[in-house]
Coordinates of C-alpha atoms and ligand atoms in Angstrom, one line a residue:
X1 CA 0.0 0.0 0.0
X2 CA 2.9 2.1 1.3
X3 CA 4.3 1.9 -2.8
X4 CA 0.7 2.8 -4.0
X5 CA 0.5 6.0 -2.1
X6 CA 4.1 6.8 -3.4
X7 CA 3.2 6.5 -6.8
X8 CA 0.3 8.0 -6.4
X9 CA 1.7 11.6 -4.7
X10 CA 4.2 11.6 -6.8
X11 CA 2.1 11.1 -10.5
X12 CA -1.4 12.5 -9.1
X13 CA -0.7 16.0 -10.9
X14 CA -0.5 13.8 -14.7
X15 CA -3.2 11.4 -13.4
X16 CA -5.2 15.0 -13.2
X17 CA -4.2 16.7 -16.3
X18 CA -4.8 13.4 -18.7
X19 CA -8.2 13.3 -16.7
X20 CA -8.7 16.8 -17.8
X21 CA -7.9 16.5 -21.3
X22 CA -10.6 13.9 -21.6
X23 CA -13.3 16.0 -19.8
X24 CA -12.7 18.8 -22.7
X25 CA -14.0 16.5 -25.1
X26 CA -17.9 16.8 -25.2
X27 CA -18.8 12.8 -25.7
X28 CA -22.6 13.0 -25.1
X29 CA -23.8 10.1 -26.9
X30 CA -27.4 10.8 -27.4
X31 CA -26.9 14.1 -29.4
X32 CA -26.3 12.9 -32.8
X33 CA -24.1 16.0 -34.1
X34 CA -21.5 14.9 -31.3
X35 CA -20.4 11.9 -32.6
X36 CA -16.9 12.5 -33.7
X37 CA -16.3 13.7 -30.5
X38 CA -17.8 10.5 -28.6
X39 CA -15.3 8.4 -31.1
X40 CA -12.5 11.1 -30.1
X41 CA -13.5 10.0 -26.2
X42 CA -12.9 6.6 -27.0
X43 CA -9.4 7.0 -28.9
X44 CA -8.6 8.8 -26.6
X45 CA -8.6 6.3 -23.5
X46 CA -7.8 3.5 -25.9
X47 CA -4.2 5.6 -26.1
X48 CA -4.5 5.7 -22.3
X49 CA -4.9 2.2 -21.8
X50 CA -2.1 1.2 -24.2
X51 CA 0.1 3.5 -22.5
X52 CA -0.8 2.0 -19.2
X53 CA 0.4 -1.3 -20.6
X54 CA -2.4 -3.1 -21.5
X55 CA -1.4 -6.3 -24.2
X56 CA -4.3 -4.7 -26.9
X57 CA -7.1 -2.0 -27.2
X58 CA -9.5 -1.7 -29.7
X59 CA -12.8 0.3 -31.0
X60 CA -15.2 -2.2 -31.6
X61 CA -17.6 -0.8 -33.6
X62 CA -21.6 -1.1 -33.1
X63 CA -24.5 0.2 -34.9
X64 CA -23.9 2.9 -32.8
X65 CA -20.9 4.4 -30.5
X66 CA -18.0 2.7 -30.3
X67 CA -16.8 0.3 -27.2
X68 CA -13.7 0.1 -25.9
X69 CA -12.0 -3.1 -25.2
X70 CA -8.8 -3.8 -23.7
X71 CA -7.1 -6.8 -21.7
X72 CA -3.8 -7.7 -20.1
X73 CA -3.7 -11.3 -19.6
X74 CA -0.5 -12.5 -17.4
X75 CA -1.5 -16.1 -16.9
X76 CA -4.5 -18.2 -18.2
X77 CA -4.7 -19.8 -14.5
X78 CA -5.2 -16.6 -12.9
X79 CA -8.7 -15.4 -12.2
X80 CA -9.7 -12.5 -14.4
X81 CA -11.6 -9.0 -13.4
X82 CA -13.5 -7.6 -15.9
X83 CA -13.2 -3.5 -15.7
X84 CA -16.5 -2.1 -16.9
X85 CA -17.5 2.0 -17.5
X86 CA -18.8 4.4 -19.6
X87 CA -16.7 7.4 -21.5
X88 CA -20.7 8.5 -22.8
X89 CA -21.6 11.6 -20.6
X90 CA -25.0 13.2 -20.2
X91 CA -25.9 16.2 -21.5
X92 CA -24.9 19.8 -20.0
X93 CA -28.0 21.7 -20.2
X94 CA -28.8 23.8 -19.3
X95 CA -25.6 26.0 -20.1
X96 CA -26.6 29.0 -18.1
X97 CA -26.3 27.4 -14.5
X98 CA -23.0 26.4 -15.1
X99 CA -20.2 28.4 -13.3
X100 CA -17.8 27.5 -15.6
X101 CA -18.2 25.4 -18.7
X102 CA -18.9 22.3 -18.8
X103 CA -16.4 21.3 -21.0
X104 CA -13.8 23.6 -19.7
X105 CA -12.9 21.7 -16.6
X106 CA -11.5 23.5 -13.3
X107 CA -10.4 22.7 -10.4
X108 CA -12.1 24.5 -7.0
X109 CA -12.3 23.5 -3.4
X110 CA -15.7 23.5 -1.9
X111 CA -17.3 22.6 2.2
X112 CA -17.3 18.7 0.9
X113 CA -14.2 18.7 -1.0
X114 CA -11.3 21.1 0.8
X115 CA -8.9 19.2 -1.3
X116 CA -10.0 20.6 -4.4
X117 CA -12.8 18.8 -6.6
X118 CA -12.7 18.9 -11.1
X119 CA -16.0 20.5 -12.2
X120 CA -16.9 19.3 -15.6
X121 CA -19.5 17.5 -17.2
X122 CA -18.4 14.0 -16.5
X123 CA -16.0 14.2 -14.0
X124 CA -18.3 11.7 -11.4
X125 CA -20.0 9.8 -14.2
X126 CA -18.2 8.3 -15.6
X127 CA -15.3 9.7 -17.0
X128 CA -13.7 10.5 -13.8
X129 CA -14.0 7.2 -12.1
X130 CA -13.4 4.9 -14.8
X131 CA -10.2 6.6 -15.3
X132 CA -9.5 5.6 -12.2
X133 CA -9.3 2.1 -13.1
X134 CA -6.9 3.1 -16.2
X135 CA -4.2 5.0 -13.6
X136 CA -4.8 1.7 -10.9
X137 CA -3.3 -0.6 -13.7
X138 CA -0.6 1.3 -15.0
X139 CA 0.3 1.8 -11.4
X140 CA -0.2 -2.1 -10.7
X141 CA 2.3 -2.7 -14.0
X142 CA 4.6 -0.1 -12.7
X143 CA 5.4 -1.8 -9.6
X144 CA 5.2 -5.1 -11.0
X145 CA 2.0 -6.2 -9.0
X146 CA -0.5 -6.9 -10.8
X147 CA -1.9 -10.4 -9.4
X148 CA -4.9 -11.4 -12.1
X149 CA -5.5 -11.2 -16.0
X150 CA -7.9 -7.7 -16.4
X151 CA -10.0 -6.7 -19.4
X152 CA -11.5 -3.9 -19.9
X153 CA -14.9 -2.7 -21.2
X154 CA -15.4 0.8 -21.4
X155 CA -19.2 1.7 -23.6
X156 CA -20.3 4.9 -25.0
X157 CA -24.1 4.5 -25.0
X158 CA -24.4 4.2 -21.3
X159 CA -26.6 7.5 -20.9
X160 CA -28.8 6.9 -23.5
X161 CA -29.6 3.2 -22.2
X162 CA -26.8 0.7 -23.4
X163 CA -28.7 -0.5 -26.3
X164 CA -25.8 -1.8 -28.3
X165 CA -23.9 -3.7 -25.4
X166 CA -26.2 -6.3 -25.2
X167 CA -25.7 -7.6 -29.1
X168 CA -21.9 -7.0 -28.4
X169 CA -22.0 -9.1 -25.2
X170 CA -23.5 -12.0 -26.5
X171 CA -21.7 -11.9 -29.5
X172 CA -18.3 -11.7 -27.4
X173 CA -18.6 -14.4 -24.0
X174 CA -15.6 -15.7 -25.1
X175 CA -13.9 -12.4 -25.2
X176 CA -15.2 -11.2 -22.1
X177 CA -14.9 -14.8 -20.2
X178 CA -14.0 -13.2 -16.7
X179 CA -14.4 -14.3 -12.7
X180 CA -16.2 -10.7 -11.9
X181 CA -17.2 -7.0 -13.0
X182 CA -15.7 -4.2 -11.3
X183 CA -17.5 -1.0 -11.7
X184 CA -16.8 2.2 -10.4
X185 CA -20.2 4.1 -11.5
X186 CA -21.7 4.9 -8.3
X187 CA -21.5 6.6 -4.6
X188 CA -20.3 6.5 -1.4
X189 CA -21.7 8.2 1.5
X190 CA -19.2 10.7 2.7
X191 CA -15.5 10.8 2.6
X192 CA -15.3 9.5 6.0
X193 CA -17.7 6.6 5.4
X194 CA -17.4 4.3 3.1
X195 CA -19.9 2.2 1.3
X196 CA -20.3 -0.1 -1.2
X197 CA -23.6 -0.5 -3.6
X198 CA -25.1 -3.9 -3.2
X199 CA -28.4 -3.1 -5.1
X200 CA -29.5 -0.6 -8.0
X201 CA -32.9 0.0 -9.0
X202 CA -34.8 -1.3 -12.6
X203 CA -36.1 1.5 -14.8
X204 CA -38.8 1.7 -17.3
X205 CA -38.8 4.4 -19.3
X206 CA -42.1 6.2 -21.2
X207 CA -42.8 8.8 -23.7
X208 CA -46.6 9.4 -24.0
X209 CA -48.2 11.9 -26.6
X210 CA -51.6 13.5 -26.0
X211 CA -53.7 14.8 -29.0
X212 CA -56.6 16.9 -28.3
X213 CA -57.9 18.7 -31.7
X214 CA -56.6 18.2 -34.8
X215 CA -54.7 21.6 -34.8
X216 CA -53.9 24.6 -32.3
X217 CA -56.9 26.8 -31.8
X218 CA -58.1 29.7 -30.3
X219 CA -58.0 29.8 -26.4
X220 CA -61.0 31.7 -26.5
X221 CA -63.2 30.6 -29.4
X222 CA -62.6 27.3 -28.4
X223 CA -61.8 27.2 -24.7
X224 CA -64.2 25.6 -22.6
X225 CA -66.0 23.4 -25.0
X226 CA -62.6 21.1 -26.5
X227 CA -60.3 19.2 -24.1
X228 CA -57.0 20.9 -23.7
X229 CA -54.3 18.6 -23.8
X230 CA -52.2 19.9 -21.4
X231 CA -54.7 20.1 -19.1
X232 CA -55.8 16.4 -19.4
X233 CA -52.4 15.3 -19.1
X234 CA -51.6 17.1 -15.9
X235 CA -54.8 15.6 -14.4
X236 CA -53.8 12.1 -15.7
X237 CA -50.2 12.8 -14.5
X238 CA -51.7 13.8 -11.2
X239 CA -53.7 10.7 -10.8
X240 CA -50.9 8.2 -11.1
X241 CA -50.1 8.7 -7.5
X242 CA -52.5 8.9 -4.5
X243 CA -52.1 11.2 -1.5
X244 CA -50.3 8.3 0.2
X245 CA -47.6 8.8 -3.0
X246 CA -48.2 5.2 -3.3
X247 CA -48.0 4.7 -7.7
X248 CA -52.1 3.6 -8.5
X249 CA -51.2 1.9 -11.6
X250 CA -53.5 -1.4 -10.6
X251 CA -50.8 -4.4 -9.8
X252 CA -48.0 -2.2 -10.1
X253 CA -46.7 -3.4 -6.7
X254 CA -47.7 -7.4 -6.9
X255 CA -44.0 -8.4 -7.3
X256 CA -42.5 -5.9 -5.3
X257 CA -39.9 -7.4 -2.2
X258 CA -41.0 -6.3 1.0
X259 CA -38.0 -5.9 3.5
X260 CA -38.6 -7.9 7.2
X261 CA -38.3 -5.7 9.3
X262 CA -35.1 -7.1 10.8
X263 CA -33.8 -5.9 7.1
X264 CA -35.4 -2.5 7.2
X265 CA -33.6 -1.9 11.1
X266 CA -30.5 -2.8 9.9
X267 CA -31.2 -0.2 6.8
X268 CA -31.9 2.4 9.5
X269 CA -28.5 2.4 10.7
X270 CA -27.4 3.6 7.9
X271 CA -25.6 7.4 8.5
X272 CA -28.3 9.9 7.4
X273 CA -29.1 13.7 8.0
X274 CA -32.3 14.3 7.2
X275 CA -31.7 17.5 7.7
X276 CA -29.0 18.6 5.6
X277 CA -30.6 16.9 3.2
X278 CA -33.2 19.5 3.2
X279 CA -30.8 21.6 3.6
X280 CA -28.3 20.5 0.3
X281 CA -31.3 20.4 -1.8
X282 CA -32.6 24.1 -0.9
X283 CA -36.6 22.6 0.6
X284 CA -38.1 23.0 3.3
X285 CA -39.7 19.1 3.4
X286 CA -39.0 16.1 1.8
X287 CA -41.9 14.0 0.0
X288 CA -43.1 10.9 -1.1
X289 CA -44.5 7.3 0.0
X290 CA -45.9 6.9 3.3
X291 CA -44.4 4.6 5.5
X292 CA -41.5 4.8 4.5
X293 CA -37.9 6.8 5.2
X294 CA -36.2 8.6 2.4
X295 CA -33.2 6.1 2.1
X296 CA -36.4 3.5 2.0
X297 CA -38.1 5.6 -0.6
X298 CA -34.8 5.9 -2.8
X299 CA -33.9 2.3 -2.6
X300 CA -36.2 -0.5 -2.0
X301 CA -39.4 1.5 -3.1
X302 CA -39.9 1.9 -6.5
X303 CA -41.0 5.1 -7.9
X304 CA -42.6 7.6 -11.1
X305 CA -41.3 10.7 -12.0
X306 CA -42.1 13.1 -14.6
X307 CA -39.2 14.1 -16.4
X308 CA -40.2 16.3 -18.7
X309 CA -43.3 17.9 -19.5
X310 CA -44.1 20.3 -22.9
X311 CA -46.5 21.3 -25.1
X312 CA -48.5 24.6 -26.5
X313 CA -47.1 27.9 -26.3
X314 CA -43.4 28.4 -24.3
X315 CA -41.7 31.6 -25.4
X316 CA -41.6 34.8 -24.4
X317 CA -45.2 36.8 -24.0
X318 CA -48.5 35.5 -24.3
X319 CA -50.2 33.8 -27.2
X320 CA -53.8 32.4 -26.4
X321 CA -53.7 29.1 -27.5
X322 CA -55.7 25.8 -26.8
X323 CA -52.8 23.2 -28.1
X324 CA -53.9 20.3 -30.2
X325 CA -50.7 18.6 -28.3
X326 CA -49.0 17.9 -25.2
X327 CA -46.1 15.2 -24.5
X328 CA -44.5 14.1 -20.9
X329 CA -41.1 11.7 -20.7
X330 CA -42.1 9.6 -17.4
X331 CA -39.3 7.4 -15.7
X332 CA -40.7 4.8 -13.5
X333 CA -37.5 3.2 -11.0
X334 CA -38.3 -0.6 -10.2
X335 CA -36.8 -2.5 -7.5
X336 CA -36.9 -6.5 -7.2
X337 CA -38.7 -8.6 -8.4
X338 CA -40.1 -6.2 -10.9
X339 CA -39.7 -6.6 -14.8
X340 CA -39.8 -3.8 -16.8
X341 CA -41.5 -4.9 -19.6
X342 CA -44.5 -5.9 -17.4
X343 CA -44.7 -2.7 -15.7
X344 CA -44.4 -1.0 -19.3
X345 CA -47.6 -3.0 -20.2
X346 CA -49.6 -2.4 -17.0
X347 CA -48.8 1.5 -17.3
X348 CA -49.9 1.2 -21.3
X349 CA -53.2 -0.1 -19.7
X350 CA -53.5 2.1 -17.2
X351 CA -52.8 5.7 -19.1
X352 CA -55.3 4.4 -21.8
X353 CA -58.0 3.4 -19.5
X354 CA -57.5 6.7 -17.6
X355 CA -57.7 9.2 -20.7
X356 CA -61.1 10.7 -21.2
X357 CA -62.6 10.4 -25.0
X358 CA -62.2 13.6 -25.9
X359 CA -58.3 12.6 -26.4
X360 CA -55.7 10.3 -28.1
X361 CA -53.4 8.7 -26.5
X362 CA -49.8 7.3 -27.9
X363 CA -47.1 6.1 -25.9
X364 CA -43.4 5.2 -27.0
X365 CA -41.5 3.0 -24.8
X366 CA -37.5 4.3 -24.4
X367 CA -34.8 2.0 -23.0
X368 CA -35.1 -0.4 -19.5
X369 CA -33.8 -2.2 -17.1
X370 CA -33.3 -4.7 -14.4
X371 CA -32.5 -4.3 -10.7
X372 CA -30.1 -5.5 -9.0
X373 CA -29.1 -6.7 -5.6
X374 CA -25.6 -8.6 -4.8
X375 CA -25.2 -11.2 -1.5
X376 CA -22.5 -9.7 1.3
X377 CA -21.6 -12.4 1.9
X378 CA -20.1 -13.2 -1.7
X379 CA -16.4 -13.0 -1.7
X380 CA -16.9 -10.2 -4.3
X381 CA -18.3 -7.9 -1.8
X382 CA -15.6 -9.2 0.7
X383 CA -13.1 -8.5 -1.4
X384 CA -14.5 -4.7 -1.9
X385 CA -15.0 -4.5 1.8
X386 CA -11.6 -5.5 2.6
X387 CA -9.9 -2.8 0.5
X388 CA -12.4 -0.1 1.3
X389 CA -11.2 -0.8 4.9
X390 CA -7.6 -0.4 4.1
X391 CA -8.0 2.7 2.7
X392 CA -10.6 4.5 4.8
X393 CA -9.7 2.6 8.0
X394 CA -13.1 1.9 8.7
X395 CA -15.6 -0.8 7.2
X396 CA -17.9 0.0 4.7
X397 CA -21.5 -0.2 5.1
X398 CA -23.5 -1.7 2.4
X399 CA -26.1 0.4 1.1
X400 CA -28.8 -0.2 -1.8
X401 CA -28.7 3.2 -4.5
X402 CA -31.5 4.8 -6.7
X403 CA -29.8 5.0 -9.7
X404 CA -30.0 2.5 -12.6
X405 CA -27.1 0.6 -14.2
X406 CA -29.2 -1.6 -16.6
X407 CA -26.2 -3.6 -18.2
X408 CA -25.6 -4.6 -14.3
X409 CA -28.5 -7.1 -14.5
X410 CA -27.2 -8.7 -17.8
X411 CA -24.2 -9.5 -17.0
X412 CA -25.8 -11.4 -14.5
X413 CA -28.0 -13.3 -17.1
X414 CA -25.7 -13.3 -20.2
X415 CA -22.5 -13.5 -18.6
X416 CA -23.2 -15.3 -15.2
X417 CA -21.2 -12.8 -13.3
X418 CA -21.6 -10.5 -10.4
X419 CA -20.9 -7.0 -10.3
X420 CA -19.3 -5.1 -7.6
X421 CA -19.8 -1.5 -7.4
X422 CA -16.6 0.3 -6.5
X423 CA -17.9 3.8 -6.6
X424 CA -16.1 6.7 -5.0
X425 CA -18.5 9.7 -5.6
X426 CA -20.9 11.5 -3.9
X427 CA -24.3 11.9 -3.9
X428 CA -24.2 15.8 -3.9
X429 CA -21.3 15.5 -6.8
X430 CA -24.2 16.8 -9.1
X431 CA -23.8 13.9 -11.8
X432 CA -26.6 14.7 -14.2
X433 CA -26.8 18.8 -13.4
X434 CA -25.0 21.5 -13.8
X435 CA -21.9 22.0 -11.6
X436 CA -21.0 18.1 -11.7
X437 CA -18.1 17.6 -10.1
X438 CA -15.7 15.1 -8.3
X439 CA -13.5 15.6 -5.3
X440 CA -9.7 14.9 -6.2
X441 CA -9.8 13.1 -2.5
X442 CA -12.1 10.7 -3.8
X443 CA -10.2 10.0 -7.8
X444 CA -7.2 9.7 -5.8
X445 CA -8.6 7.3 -3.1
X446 CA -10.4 5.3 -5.8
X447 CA -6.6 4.7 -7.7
X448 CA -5.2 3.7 -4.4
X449 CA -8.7 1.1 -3.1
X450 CA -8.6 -0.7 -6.9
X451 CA -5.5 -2.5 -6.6
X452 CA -6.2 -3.6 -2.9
X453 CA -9.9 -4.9 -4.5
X454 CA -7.6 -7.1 -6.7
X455 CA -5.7 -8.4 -4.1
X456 CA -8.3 -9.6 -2.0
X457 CA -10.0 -10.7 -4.7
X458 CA -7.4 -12.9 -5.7
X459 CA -7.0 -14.3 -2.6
X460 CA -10.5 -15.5 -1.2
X461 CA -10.9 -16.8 -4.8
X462 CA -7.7 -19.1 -4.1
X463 CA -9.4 -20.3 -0.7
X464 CA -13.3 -20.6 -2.1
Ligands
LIG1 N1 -23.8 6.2 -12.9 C1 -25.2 6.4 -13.1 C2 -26.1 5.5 -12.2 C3 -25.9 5.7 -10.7 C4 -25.7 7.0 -10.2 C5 -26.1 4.7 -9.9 C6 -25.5 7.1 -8.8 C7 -26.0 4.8 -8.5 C8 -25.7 6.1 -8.0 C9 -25.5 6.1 -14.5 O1 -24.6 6.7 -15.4 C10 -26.9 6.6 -14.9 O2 -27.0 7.8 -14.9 N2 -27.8 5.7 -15.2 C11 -29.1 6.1 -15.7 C12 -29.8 5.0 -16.4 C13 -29.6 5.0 -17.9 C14 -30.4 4.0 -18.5 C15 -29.8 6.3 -18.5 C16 -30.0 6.5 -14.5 O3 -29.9 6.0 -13.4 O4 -30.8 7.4 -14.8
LIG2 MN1 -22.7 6.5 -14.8
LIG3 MN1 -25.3 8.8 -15.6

């Protein structure tokens, strides 16, 4: 460890600068008009990993962005961690609430991160941590230590739902034959205590289209006597959760796991200020199912959310206007044993049945996704656990997140391998928003855990 943290002080300021480089270029994979800069994201770390050491790298191509693949193999008898991550990032509107670009990182301190954190589109998810795992083996094949055959698998569709890993991961076992995925795509609770992910939630994803008339018309020839769009779709939107903020989408909870309540005490213990929560997030109350506590509601509960919402007249003024449309993006988080196609089918039903005559309804269904949930007591999460506590000098507590990881769940079922979630960011790193950042504490921490992970690793796999 002692070598680790050498290598580490004294290469962190290039570790930084190469990380920087690779924030400048704008790879969001779902706008179309960016995608020679995804592709330049991609050469870019293949260069990264080859300088590292790596045996190969390559672009494999796919109908859509590329995925990089990469592997140093030191001895066919030697188990075999499979490095996965995304280079995609999401996209940084709105532009305005930026403090500095988005694509222009900089370094600044802030209350959570005195040592300095990058702020750049990015920098958390996922550029910032998979990167991590790049430094980790150039440092393990600097010092001569790596103990297992790695591979890496680094997409650049993971924002805009993975839809091309599957095919490539089915087409490629052989390839990606491995004893476990190591991801690093996901939080810890606070610099001072670790945790490790052991479950991520499903997601089914809607578009639905309302149609009132068959064109815009005048809000006050017409108003009153046609259905207004907009307004049927904010009642129907309304109605899809009761004042308990229980979902009413008739079975939508039939497979869901209820905790015992032994489980639900032990998820209690888990460090939480409810509030600074308040407090982070600017309101003055939190919201959402009853019965439940907001680590409950953002973890084992599944949820809908309204992500967008549009339709009739938006700029600047007033134009009276009864819209002949209005359109809402609707996420809906699932938890186990939930499938999303089901639920996608039993909210179909359910919006139909719900919309008055005097409208159309169309929906379009947008990518999914299993949840997942990983055993403690696997040697995967031992091995995790063990190396967190090296570093942090204290012993992670498992914790179940609210974000989605859809490809987690098919590596299960395609590749027949666990995941562990090695994350080192933080919930208020703003991953998604503007201001994302990620603490240079926590990149740093995350290059010095990954090569203890692989030790362990090693190890209980030679005593199971
Ligand atoms: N890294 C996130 C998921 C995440 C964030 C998991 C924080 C746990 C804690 C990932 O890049 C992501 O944003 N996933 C999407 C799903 C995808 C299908 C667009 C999500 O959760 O919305
Ligand atoms: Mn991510
Ligand atoms: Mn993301």
């Amino acid at each position: 460890m002692q070598a680790y943290q050498t290598y580490i002080q004294a290469n962190q300021e290039r570790f930084l600068a190469e990380l920087i480089e690779w924030l400048k270029i704008p790879s969001v994979s779902t706008d179309e008009s960016k995608k020679q800069e995804v592709r330049r994201a991609a050469e870019f770390l293949r260069e990264k990993l080859l300088q590292a050491g790596v045996d190969k790298a390559e672009l494999c191509e796919t109908a859509g962005h590329p995925i990089v693949y990469a592997e140093k193999i030191i001895d066919k008898n030697l188990p075999t961690v499979l490095v996965y991550g995304h280079y995609d990032v999401q996209p940084a509107d709105p532009y305005e609430l930026w403090d500095s670009p988005p694509f222009e990182p900089v370094i600044k301190k802030t209350p959570l991160h005195p040592q300095g954190a990058i702020f750049a589109r990015g920098a958390c998810d996922d550029k910032g941590q998979t990167f991590m795992h790049v430094k980790a083996l150039e440092m393990m094949l600097h010092n001569n230590s790596l103990p297992c055959n790695v591979k890496f698998m680094v997409e650049g569709e993971e924002e805009c739902g993975s839809g091309n890993l599957e095919p490539f991961i089915r087409q490629n076992k052989e390839r990606l034959k491995a004893d476990v995925i190591l991801i690093s795509d996901t939080s810890i609770i606070a610099n001072d205590i670790p945790s490790i992910e052991i479950g991520l939630r499903g997601l089914c994803y809607v578009e639905v289209e309302i149609t009132g008339p068959n064109r815009d018309l005048h809000s006050g020839v017409y108003g009153g006597a046609v259905a207004n769009p907009i307004n049927v779709l904010c009642q129907m939107i309304a109605s899809l959760k009761d004042e308990k903020g229980r979902i009413t989408i008739p079975h939508f909870y039939d497979k869901v796991q209820e905790l015992s309540a032994q489980e639900r005490a032990e998820m209690a213990k888990t460090p939480f200020d409810l509030e600074s929560y308040k407090k982070d997030l600017g309101v003055e109350d939190v919201a959402g199912e009853e019965g439940y506590s907001t680590i409950e509601r953002t973890s084992i509960r599944p949820t809908l959310d309204v992500n967008g919402i549009w339709g009739g007249y938006t700029q600047a003024g007033a134009k009276t206007v009864l819209p002949s449309k209005a359109y809402a993006k609707i996420s809906m988080r699932l938890v186990p044993h939930q499938h999303p196609d089901e639920i996608a089918e039993l909210f179909e039903k359910h919006f139909r049945a719900i919309a008055p005559k005097s409208v159309k309804v169309e929906i379009r269904f947008h990518h999914g996704g299993f949840p997942y949930v990983m055993p403690t007591n696997s040697i995967e999460y031992q091995a995790a656990s063990l190396a967190l506590e090296e570093t942090f000098g204290k012993k992670p507590i498992p914790t179940r997140g609210g974000g989605s990881i859809p490809i987690v769940a098919l590596f299960e079922k395609e590749l027949g391998l666990k995941s562990v979630l090695l994350g080192f960011g933080l919930d208020s790193d703003a991953i998604h928003s503007p201001n994302e950042h990620y603490g240079i504490f926590n990149f740093l921490k995350g290059i010095e855990t990954i090569p203890l992970f692989y030790q362990h690793y090693v190890c209980l796999k030679k005593g199971a």
